[in-house]
Coordinates of C-alpha atoms in Angstrom, one line a residue:
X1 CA 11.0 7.1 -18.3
X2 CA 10.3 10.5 -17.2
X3 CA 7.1 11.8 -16.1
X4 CA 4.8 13.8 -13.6
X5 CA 5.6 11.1 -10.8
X6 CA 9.5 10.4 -11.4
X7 CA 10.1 13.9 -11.5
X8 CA 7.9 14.5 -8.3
X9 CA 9.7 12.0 -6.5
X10 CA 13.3 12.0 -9.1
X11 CA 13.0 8.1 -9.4
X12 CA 14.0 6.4 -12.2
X13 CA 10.3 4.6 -12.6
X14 CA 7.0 5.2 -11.9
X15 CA 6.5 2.2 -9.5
X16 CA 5.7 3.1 -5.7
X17 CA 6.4 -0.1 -3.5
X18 CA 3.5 0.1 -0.8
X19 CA 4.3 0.9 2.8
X20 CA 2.6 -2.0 4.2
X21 CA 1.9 -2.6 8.0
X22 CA 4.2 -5.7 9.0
X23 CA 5.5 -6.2 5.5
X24 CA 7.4 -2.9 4.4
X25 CA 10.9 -2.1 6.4
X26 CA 13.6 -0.7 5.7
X27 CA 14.8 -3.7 3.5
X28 CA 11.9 -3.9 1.2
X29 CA 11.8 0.3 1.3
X30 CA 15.8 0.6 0.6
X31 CA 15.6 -2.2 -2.3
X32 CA 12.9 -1.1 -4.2
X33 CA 14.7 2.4 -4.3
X34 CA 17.9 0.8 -5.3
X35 CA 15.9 -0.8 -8.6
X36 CA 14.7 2.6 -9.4
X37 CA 11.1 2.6 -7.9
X38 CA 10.2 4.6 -5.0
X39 CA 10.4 2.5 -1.8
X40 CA 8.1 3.2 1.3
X41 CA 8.7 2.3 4.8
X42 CA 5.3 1.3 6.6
X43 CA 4.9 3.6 9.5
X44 CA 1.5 2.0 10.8
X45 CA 3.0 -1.5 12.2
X46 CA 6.1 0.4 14.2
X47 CA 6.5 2.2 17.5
X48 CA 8.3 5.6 17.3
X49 CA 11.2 4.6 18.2
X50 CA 11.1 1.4 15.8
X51 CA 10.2 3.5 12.7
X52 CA 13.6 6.2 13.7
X53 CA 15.5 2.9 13.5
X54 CA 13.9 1.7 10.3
X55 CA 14.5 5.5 8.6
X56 CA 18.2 5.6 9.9
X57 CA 18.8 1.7 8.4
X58 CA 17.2 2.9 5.2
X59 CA 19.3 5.8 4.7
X60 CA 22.4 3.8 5.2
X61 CA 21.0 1.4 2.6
X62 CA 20.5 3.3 -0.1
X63 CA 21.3 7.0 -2.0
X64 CA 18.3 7.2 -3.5
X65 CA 14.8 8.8 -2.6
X66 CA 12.8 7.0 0.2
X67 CA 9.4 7.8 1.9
X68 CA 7.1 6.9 4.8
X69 CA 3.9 5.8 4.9
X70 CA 1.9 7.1 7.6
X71 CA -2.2 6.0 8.9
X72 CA -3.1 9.4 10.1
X73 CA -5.5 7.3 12.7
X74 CA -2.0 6.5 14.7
X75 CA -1.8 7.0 18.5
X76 CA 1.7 8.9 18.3
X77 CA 1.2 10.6 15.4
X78 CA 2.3 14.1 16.5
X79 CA 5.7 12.0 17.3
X80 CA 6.0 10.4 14.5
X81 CA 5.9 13.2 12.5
X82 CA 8.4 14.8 14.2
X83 CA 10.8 12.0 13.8
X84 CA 10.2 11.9 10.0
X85 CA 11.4 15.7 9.8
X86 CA 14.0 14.7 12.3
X87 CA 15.8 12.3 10.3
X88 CA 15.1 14.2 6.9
X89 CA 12.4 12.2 5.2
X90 CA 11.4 14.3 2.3
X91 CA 8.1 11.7 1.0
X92 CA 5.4 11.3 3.5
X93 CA 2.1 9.2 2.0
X94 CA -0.8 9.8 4.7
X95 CA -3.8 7.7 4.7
X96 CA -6.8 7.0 7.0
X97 CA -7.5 10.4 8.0
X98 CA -8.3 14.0 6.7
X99 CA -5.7 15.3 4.8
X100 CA -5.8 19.0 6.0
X101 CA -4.6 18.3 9.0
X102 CA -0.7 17.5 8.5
X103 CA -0.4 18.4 4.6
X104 CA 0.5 22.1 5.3
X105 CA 2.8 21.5 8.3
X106 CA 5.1 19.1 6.5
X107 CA 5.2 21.0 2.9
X108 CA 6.0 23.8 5.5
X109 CA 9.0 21.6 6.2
X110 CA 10.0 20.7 2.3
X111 CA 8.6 17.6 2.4
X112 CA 6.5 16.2 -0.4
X113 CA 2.5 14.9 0.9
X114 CA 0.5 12.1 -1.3
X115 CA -2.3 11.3 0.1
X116 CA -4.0 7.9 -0.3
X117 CA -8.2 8.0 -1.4
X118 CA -10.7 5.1 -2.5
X119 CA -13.2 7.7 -4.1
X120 CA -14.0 10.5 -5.8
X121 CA -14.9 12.6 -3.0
X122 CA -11.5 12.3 -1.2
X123 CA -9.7 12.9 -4.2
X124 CA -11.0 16.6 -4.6
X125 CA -10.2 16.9 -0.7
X126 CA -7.0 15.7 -1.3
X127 CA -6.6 18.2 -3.6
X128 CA -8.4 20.8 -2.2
X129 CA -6.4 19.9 1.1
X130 CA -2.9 21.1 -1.5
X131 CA -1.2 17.6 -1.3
X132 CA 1.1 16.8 -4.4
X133 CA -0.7 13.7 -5.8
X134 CA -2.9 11.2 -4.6
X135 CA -2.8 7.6 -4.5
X136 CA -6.7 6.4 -5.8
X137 CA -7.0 2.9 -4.3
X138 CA -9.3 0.1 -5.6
X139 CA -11.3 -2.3 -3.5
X140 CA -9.0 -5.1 -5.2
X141 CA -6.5 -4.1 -2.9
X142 CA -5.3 -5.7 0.1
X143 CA -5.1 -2.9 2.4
X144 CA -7.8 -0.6 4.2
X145 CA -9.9 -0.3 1.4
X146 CA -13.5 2.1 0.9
X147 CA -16.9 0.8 1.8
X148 CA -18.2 1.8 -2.0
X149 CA -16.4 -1.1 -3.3
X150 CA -15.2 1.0 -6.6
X151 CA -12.8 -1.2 -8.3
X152 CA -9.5 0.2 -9.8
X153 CA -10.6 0.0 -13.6
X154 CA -13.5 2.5 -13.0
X155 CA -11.8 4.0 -10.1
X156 CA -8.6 5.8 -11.9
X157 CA -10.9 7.7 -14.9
X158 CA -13.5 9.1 -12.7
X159 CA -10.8 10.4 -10.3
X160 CA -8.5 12.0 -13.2
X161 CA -11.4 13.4 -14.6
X162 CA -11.9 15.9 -10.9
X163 CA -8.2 16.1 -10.0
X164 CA -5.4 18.3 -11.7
X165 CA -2.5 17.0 -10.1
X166 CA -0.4 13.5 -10.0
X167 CA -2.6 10.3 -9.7
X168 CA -0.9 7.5 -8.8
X169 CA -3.2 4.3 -9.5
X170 CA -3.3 1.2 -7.0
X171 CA -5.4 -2.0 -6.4
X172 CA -4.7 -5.1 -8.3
X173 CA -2.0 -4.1 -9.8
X174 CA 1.4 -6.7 -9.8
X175 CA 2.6 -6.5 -13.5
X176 CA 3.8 -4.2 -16.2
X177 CA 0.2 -4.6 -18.0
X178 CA -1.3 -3.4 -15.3
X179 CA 0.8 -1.0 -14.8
X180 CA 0.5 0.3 -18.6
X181 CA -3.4 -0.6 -18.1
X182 CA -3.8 1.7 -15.6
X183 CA -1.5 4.4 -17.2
X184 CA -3.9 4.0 -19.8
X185 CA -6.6 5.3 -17.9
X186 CA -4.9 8.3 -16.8
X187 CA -2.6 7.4 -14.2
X188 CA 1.1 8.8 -13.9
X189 CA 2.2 5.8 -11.7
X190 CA 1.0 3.1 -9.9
X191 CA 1.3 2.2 -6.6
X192 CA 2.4 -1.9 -5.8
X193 CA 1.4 -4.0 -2.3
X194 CA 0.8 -7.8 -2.7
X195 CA 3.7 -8.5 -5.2
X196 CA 6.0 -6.8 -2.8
X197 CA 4.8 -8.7 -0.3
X198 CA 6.2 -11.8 -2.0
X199 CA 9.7 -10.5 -1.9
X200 CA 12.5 -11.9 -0.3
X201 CA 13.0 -8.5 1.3
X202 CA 9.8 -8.0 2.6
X203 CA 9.6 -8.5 6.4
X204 CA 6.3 -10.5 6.3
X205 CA 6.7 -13.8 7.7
X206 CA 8.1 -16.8 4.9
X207 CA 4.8 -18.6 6.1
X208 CA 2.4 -16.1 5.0
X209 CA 4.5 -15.1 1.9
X210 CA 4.0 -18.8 0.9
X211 CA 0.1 -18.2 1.6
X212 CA 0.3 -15.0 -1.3
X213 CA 2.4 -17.3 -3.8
X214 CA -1.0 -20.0 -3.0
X215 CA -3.6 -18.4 -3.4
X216 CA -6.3 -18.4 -6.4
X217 CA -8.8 -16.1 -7.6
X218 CA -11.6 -15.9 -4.9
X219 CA -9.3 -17.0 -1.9
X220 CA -9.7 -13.4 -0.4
X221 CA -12.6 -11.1 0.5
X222 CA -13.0 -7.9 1.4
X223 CA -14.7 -7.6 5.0
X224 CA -15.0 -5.3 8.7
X225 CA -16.6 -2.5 6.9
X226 CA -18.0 -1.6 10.1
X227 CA -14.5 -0.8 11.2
X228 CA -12.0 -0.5 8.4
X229 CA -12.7 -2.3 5.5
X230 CA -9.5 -5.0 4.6
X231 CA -9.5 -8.1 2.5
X232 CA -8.7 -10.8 4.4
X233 CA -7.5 -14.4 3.2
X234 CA -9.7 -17.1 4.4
X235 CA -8.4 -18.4 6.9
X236 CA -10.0 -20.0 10.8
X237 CA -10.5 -15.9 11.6
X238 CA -11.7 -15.5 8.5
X239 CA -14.3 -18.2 9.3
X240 CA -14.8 -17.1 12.6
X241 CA -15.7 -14.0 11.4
X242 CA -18.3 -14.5 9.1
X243 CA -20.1 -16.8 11.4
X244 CA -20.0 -14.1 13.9
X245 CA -22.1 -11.6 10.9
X246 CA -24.7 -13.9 10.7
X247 CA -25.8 -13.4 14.5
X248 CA -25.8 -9.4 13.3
X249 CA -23.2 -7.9 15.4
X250 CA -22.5 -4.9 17.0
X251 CA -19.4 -2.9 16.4
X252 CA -18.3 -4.4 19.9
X253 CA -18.6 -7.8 18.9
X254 CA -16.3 -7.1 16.0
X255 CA -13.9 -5.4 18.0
X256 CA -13.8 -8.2 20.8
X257 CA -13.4 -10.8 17.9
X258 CA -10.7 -9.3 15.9
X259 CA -8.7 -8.4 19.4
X260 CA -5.4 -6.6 19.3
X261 CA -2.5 -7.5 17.3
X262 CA -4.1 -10.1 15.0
X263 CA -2.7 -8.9 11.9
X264 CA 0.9 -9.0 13.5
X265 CA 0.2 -12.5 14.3
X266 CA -0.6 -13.5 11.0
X267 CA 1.6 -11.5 8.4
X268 CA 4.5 -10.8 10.7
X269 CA 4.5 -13.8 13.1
X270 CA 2.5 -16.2 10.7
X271 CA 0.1 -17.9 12.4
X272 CA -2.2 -18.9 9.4
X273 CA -5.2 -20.0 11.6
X274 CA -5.9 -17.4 13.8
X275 CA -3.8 -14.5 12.2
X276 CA -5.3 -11.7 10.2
X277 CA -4.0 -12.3 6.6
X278 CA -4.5 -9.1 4.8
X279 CA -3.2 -9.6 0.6
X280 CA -4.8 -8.2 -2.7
X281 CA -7.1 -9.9 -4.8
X282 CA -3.9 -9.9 -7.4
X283 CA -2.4 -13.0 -5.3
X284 CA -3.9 -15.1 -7.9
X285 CA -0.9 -14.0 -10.1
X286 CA 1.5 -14.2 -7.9
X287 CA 3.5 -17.4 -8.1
X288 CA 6.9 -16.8 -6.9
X289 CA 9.0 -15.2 -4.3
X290 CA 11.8 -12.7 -5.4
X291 CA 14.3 -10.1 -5.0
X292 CA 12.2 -6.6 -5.0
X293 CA 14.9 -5.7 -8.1
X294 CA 13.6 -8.4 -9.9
X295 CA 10.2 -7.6 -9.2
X296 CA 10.6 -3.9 -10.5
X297 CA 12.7 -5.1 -13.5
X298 CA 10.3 -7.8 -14.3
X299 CA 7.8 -5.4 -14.2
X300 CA 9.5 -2.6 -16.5
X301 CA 10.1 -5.3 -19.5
X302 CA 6.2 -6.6 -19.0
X303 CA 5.5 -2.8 -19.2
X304 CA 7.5 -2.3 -23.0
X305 CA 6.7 -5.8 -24.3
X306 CA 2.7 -4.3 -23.3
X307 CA 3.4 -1.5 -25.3
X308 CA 4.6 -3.2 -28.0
X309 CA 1.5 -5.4 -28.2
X310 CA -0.3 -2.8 -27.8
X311 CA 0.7 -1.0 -31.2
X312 CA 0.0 -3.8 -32.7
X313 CA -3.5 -4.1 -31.8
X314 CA -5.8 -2.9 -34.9
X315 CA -9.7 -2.8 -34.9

């Protein structure tokens, strides 16, 4: 299934695996590249030296191509940069910061930038900033998500209608209809979080994997606009937290309440009470736990039999 995005990256399909904080290691990364997608090692829940190890286990676990995912807002940035050049990561996804500012230096270093965008506007910087493809990110999704609330059906068209290169779609999207949904709308790939999360690769803990596989439509809600917008399960914090907006608080407040480490607690040490449970809208669909392979294969057939269906659809 050859395309913009499988050429881009020479994967066999156009399914990214998300490089989740607390979720995506080198296990989830290394087996979604075995099945053909491109797998993503989460750079944003690791120390330096934690991500080196992560890279140099995923190297060892698989042939094929691999990237990191990297929150531009990180502390060490500048040295975990040079580690992914180090140990010869050729995919970097940036998010969670301006694009100029390390787009340049890596293609210096023949490495291919994508940079992830909830709008529009950061699409044409993206662009304008010469990364390879963006990611365009709906507010369904489970991850640091944009304040404008754009969902992922009206999201994709407006931003292939600015952008010339690569889109990669993402934000509720767990299935092959999706996938060919989003495709559709003028996507060359899509980009997968909460169904990967549900993997029996994933490092999330088996207590909040069990949450995902749960959940029903409106168990989640996107909240902390003031400081980066996530959707959260609702949980105690969850609670907590919006009895703490109806006093009006400050930025402070917010910051004091959520603390440090909270979303380690709850995805990666699973406390479900007082842990920050971050997962897509999407978990509705999400029933089971699997291998990642299964999870990409699964995925591929729902894709043909949708296209199939599709042909037969007559007005």
């Amino acid at each position: 299934m050859a395309n913009k995005i499988t050429e881009l990256f020479n994967i066999k399909y156009p399914i990214i695996q998300a490089g989740m904080i607390w979720n995506s290691g080198w296990r989830l990364a290394s087996a979604a590249s075995n099945a053909g997608a491109l797998g993503l090692i989460g750079a944003g829940s690791m120390y330096p030296d934690v991500l080196r190890e992560h890279i140099k286990k995923c190297k060892k676990a698989t042939n094929k191509p691999f990237g990191v995912n990297v929150p531009m807002l990180y502390p060490n940035i500048e040295e975990i940069m040079n580690i992914i050049v180090e140990e010869g990561v050729n995919i970097v996804f940036t998010s969670a910061g301006n694009p100029k500012t390390w787009t340049a230096w890596l293609q210096d270093k023949g490495i291919t930038v994508v940079h992830v965008v909830s709008s529009v506007k950061f699409a044409i910087k993206a662009q304008d900033a010469g990364v390879d493809a963006v990611v365009a990110e709906g507010f369904e999704a489970g991850g640091h998500n944009g304040r404008d609330e754009t969902t992922t059906l009206t999201l994709i068209p407006m931003v292939k209608e600015q952008i010339d290169i690569p889109l990669i779609a993402a934000g509720g999207i767990a299935t092959g209809q999706a996938m060919l949904a989003a495709m559709v709308l003028g996507a060359d790939a899509v980009q997968v979080g909460s169904r990967f999360v549900a993997s029996e690769e994933s490092s999330a803990h088996d207590a909040f994997k069990h949450v995902v596989v749960d959940a029903k439509e409106g168990d989640t809600q996107l909240t902390l606009k003031e400081l980066a917008p996530v959707r959260l399960v609702k949980n105690k914090f969850f609670n907590e937290l919006q009895e703490l907006y109806k006093t009006g608080p400050t930025i402070e407040e917010l910051k004091t309440l959520l603390g440090r480490a909270r979303a380690k607690r709850g995805m990666f040490e699973g406390d479900l009470d007082d842990g920050e449970l971050e997962i897509g809208q999407i978990a509705g669909l999400i029933h089971d736990i699997k291998p990642t392979a299964q999870i990409v294969s699964d995925m591929m057939q729902e894709f043909r039999n949708a296209q199939k269906h599709a042909k037969k659809i007559s007005l």
